[in-house]
Coordinates of C-alpha atoms in Angstrom, one line a residue:
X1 CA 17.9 -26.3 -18.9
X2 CA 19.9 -27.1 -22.3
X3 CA 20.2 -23.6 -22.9
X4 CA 21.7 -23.4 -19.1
X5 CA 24.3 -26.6 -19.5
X6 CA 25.6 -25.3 -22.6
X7 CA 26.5 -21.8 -21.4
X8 CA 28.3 -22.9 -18.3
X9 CA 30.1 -25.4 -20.4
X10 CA 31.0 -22.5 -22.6
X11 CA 32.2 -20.8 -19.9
X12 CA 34.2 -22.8 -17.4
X13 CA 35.1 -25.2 -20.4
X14 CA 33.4 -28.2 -18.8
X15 CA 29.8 -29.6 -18.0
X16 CA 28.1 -28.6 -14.4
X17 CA 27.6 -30.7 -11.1
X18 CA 24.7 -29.0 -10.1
X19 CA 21.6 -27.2 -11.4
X20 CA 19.8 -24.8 -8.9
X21 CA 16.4 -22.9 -9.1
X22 CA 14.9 -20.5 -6.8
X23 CA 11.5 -18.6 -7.5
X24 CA 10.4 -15.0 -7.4
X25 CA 7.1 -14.4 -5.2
X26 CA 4.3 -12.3 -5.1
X27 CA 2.7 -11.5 -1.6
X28 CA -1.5 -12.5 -2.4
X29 CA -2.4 -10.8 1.5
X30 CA -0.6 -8.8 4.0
X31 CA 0.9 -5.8 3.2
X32 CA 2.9 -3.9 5.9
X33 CA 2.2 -6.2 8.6
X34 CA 5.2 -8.0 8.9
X35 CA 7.0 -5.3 11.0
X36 CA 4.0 -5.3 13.3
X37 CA 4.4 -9.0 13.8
X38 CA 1.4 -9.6 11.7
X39 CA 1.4 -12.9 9.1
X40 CA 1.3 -12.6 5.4
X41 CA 0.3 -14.6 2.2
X42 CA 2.5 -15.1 0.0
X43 CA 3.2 -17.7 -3.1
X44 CA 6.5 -18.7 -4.8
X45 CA 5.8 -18.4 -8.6
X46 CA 6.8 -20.1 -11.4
X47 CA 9.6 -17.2 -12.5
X48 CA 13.3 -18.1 -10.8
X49 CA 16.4 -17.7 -11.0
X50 CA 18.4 -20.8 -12.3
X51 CA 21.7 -21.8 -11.6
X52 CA 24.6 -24.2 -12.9
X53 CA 27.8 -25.0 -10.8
X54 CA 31.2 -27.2 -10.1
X55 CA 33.7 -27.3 -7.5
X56 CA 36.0 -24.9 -8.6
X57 CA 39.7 -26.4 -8.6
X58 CA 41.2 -23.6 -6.6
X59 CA 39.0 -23.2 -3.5
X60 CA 37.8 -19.8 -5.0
X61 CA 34.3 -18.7 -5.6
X62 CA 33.8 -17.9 -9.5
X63 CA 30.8 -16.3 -10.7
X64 CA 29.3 -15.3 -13.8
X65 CA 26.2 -13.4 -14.2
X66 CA 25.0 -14.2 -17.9
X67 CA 21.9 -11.9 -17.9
X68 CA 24.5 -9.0 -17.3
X69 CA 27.8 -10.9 -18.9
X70 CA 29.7 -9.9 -16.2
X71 CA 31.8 -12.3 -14.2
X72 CA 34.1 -11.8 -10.4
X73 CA 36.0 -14.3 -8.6
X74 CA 36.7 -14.2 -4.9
X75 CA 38.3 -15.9 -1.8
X76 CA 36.4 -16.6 1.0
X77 CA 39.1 -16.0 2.7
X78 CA 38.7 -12.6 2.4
X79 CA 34.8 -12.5 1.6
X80 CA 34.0 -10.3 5.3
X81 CA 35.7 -7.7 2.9
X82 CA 33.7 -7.5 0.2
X83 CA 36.5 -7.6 -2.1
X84 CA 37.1 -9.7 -5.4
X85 CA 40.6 -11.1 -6.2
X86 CA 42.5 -8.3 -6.7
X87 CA 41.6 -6.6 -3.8
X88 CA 38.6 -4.1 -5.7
X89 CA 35.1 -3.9 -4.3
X90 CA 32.7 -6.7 -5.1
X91 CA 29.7 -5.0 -7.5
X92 CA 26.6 -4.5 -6.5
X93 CA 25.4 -7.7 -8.3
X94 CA 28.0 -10.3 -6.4
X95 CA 27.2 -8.9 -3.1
X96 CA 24.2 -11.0 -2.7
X97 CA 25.4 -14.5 -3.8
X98 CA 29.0 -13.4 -1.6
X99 CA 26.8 -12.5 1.3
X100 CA 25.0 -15.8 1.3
X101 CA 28.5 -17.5 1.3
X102 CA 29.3 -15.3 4.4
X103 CA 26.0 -15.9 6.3
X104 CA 26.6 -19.9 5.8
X105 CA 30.0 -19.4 6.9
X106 CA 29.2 -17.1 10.2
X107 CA 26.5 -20.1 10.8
X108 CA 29.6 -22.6 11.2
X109 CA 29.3 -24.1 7.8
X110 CA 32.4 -24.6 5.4
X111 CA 31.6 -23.0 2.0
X112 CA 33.7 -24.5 -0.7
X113 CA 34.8 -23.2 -3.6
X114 CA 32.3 -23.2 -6.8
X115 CA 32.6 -22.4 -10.1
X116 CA 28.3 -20.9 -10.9
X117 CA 26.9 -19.5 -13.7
X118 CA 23.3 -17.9 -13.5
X119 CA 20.4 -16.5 -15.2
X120 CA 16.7 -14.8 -13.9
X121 CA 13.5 -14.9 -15.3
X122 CA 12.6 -12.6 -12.0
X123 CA 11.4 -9.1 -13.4
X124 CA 13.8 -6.7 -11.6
X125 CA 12.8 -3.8 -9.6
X126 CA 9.2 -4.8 -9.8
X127 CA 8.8 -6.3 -6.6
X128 CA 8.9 -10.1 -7.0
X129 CA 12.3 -10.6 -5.1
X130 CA 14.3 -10.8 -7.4
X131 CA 17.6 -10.5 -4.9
X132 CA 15.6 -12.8 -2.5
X133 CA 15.4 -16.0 -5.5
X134 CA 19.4 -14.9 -6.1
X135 CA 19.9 -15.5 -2.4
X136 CA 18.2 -18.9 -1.9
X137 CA 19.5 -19.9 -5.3
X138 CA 23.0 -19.7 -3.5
X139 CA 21.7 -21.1 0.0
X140 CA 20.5 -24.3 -2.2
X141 CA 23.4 -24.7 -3.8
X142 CA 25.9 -24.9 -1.6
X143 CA 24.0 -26.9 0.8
X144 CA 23.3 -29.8 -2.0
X145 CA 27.5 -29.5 -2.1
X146 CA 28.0 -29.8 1.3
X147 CA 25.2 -31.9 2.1
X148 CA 24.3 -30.5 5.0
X149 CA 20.9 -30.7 6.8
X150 CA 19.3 -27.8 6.9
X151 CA 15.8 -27.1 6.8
X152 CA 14.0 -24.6 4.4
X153 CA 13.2 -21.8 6.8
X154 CA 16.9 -22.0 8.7
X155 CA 17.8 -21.3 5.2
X156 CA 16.1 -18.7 4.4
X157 CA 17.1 -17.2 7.8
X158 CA 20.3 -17.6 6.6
X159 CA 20.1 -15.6 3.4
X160 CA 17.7 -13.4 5.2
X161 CA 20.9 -12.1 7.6
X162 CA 22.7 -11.7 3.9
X163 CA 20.7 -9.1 2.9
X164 CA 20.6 -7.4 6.1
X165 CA 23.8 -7.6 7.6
X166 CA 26.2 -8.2 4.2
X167 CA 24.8 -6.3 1.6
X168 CA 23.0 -3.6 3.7
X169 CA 19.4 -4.0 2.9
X170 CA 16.5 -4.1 5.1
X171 CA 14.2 -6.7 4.7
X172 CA 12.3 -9.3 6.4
X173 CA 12.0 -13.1 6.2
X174 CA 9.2 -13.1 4.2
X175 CA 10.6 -12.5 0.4
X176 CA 13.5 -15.7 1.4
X177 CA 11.0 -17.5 3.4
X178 CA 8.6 -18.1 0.1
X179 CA 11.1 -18.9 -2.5
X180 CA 12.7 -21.2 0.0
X181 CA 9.4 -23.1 1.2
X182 CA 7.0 -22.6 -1.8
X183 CA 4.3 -25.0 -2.5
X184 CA 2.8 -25.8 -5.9
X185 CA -0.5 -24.7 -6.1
X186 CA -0.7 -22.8 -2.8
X187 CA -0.4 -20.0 -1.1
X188 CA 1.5 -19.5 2.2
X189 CA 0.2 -18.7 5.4
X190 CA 3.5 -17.1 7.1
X191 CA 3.3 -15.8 11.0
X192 CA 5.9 -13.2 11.1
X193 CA 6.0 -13.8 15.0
X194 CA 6.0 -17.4 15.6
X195 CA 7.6 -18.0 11.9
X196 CA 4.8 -21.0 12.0
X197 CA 3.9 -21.6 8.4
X198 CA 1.6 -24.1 6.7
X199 CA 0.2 -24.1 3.2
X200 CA -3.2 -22.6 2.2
X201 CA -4.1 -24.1 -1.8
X202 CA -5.5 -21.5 -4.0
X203 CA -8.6 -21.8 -5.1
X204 CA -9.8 -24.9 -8.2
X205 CA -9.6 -22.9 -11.8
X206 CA -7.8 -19.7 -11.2
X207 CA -4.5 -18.0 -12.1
X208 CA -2.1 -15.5 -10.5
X209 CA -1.6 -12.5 -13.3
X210 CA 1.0 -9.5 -11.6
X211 CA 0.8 -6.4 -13.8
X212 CA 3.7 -4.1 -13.5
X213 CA 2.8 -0.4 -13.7
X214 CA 6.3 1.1 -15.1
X215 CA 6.8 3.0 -12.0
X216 CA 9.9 2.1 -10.3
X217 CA 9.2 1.9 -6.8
X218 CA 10.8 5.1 -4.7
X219 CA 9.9 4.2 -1.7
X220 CA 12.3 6.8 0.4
X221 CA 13.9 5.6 3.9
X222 CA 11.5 8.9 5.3
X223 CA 8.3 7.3 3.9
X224 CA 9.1 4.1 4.9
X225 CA 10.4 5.3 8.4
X226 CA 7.0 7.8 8.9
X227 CA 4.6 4.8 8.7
X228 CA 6.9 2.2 10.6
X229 CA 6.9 4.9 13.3
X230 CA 3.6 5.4 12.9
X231 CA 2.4 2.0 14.4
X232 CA 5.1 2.0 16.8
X233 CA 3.5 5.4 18.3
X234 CA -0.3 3.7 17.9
X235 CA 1.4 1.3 20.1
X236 CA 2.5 3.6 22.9
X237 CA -0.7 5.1 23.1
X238 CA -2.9 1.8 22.6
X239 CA -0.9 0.6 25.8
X240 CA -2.2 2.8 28.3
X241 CA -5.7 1.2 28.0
X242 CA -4.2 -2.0 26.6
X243 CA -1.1 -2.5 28.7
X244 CA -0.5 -5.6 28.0
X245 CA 0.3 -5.4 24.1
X246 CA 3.3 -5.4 22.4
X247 CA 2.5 -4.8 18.8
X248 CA -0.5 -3.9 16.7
X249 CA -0.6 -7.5 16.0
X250 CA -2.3 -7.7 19.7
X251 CA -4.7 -5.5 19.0
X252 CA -8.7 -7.4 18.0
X253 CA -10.2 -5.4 15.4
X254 CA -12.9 -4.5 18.2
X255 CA -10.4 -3.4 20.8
X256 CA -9.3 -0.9 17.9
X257 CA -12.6 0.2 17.7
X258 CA -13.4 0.9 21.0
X259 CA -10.2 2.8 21.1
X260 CA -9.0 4.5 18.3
X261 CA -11.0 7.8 19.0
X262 CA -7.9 8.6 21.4
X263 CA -5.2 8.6 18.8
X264 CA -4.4 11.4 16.6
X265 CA -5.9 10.6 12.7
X266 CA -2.5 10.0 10.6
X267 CA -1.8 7.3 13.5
X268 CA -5.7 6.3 13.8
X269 CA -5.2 5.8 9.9
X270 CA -1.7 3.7 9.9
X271 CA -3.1 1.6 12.8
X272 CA -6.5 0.5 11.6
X273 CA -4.9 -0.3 7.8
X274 CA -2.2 -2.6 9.8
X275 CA -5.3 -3.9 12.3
X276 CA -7.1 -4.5 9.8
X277 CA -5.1 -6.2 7.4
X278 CA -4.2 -8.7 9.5
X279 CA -7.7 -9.9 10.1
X280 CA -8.3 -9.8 6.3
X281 CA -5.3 -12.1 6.0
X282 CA -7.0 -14.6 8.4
X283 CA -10.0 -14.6 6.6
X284 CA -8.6 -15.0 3.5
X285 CA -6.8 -18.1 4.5
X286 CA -10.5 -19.7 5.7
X287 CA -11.7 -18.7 2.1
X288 CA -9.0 -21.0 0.1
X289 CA -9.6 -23.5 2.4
X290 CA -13.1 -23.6 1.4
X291 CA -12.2 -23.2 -2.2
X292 CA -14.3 -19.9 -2.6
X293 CA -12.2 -17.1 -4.8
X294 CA -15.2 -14.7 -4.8
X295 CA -14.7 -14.2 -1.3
X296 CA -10.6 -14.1 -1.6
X297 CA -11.0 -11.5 -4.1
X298 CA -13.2 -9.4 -2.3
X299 CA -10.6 -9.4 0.4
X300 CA -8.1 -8.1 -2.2
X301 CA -9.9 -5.6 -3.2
X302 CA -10.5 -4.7 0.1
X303 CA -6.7 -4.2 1.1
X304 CA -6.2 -2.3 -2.1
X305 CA -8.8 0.1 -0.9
X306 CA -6.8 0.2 2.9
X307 CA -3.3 0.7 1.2
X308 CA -4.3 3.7 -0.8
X309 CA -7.0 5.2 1.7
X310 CA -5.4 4.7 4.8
X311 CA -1.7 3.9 4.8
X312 CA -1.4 6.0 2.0
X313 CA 1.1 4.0 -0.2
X314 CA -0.8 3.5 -3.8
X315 CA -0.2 5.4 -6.9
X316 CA -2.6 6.9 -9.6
X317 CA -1.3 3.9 -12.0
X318 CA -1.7 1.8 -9.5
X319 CA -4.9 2.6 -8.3
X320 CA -6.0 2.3 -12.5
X321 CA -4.9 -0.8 -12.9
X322 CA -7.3 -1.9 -9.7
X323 CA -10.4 -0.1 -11.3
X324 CA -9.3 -1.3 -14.5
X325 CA -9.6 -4.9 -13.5
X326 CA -12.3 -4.5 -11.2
X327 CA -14.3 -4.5 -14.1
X328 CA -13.2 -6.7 -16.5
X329 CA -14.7 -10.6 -16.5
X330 CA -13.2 -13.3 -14.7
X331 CA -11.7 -10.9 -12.3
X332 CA -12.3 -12.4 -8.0
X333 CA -9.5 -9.7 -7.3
X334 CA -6.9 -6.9 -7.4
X335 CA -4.4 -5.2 -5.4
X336 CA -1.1 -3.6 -5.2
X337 CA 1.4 -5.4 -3.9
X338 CA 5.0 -5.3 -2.0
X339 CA 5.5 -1.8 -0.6
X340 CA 3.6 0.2 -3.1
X341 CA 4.7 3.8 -3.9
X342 CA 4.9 1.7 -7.4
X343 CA 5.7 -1.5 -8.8
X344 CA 2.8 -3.7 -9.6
X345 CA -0.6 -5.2 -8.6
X346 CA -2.0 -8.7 -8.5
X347 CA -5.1 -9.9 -9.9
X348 CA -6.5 -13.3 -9.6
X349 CA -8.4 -14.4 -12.5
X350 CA -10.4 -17.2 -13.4
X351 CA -8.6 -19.5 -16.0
X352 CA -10.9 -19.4 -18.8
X353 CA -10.7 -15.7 -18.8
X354 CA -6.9 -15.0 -18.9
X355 CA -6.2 -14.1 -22.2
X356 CA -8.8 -11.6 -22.3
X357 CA -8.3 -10.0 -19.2
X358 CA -4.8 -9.5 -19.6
X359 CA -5.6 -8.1 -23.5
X360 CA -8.0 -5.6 -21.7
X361 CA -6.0 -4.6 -18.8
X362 CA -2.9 -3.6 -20.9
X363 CA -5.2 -2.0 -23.6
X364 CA -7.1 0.0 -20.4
X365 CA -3.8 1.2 -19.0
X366 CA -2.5 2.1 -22.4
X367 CA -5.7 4.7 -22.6
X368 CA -6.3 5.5 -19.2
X369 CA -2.6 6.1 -18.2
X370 CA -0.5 6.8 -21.0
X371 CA 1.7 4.1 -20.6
X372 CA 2.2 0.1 -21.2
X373 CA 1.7 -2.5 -18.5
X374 CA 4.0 -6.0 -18.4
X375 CA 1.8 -8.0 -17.5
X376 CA 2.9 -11.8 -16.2
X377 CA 0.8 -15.2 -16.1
X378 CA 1.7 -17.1 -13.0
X379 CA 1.1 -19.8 -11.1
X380 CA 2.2 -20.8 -7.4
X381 CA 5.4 -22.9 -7.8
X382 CA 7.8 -25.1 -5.5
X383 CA 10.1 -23.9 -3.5
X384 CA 14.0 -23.8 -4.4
X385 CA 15.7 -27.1 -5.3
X386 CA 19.3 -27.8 -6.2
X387 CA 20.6 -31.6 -7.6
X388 CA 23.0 -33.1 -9.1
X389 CA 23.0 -32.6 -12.9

């Protein structure tokens, strides 16, 4: 936090008002249900993107990315625009905290002018929202400024619309939701539907380790689009002996059962993974709350299995680094997670055997794959905060 002080003060030429953080997260259980109205499990961890910040003395929004030494200045005046000072396109990189300040201000908030300087520990591209933490970093920010009541989840609503509707992106609320409204210690049970929410604590003696593959996700808009469609379809044809549903998030696992021998097998497959999963994710959240990670793990493992069998979105590293930790001690469980096509897994692991499970997974993947792993320690952290420094 030093380290932090002293660079803004080096940059802006005096000392901060505030100090923001907002974390990464990792989704534990859940994987493509959220667009089927389905809930997920995620966790805010303990990697986030920090901020310093001052009223800036002429209104104007001045930002400086350290990680990336780059810096833009803009008006919000003319922030709908997307434009910087001088009338250029904003970069890619001040899109997100400009959007924020353009969601808070189509909400009917006033978004004063701030001088910010900021920094991630959020590994980008591999799938720990690392846009999302930038995002609610902002939201926090400006609301300990303008003091305004807001709670957590309106917030991440607000920098949820950001994303979407500012810098183009389509996401949902979960990535925002989690660094906004992350417990320490827990999990979070998340109802895409209702947005209901309430913590679930992970289980006594255990860690969260994410190993990153090396293969940047390329999940194409056709991919993406082929299985969204999918489930929509499953829907259609689910209705006419189910007329009364409106997603596959309706749908018991023994209604699917019953009827899945009428829909063709790409759809049959797409459905039961999304079916499926969402039971899984209920279990799950009665296993932490009877503290048993042998039966959270096998559930991981279990989704891993659906992902790469059914909904088709592992790859070989991916599918390695599973097997890989499958068998190593201390392992409860594995999976890929965020959208797959690449990016990383998640293992939970008991305490006592981190060390050597994460010396034998990256010394697996090196032989079995060819390539080397990054492979993070983490634990489930606190949502975002901002204060006065």
């Amino acid at each position: 936090m030093t380290d932090l002080i002293s660079s803004f003060q080096n940059q802006f030429g005096h000392l901060p008002a505030y100090i923001a953080q907002a974390p990464g997260r990792v989704n534990l259980l859940g994987e493509h249900v959220d667009y089927n109205g389905g809930p997920v499990l995620p966790a805010a961890i303990d990697r986030a993107v920090y901020l310093a910040a001052a009223a800036s003395s002429d209104g104007k929004i001045h930002l400086f990315a350290r990680d990336i030494d780059q810096k833009v200045s803009f008006s919000m005046a003319d922030v709908e625009n997307k434009v910087d000072l001088e009338g250029r396109p904003l970069p890619g990189w001040a899109r997100y905290p400009a959007g924020v300040a353009w969601s808070l201000q189509e909400a009917g908030l006033e978004v004063s002018g701030l001088e910010v300087l900021y920094t991630s520990e959020v590994p980008i591209g591999a799938g720990l929202s690392s846009s999302a933490a930038v995002e609610v970093g902002f939201g926090v920010l400006w609301q300990a400024k303008g003091g305004w009541e807001i709670d957590q989840l309106t917030l991440a609503k607000i920098c949820q619309r950001a994303e979407n509707a500012y810098v183009g992106v389509s996401c949902g609320l979960m990535d925002q939701f989690a660094s906004a409204c992350g417990v320490e210690g827990h999990a979070l049970y998340f109802d895409t539907r209702s947005l209901d929410w309430h913590p679930a604590p992970l289980p006594d003696g255990t860690a969260i380790v994410i190993a990153d593959s090396g293969i940047r996700r390329s999940l194409t808009n056709s991919a993406y689009n082929e299985r969204r469609n999918s489930c929509e379809e499953a829907v259609t044809l689910l209705q006419r002996y189910m007329p009364g549903i409106q997603s596959l998030r309706d749908v018991k696992t023994i209604e699917f059962a019953a009827y899945s021998p009428y829909l063709p097998p790409v759809i049959c497959k797409r459905a039961e993974h999304v079916v499926k999963e969402i039971a899984r994710v209920d279990f799950a959240v009665s296993a932490l709350n009877r503290n048993d990670p042998q039966a959270f793990g096998a559930l991981m493992f279990a989704s891993h299995a659906s992902l790469r069998d059914l909904y088709e979105v592992s790859t070989p590293e991916l599918d390695i680094l599973v097997d890989l930790a499958r068998n190593l001690p201390g392992c409860y469980g594995a999976r890929l997670t965020g959208a797959g096509f690449g990016g990383c897994t998640v293992n939970l692991v008991q305490n006592d055997q981190v060390t050597s499970f994460i010396e034998g997974l990256k010394a697996g993947y090196r032989q079995t794959a060819g390539r080397k792993a990054q492979v993070y320690l983490c634990k489930a952290s606190q949502g975002a905060t901002a204060e006065r420094a």
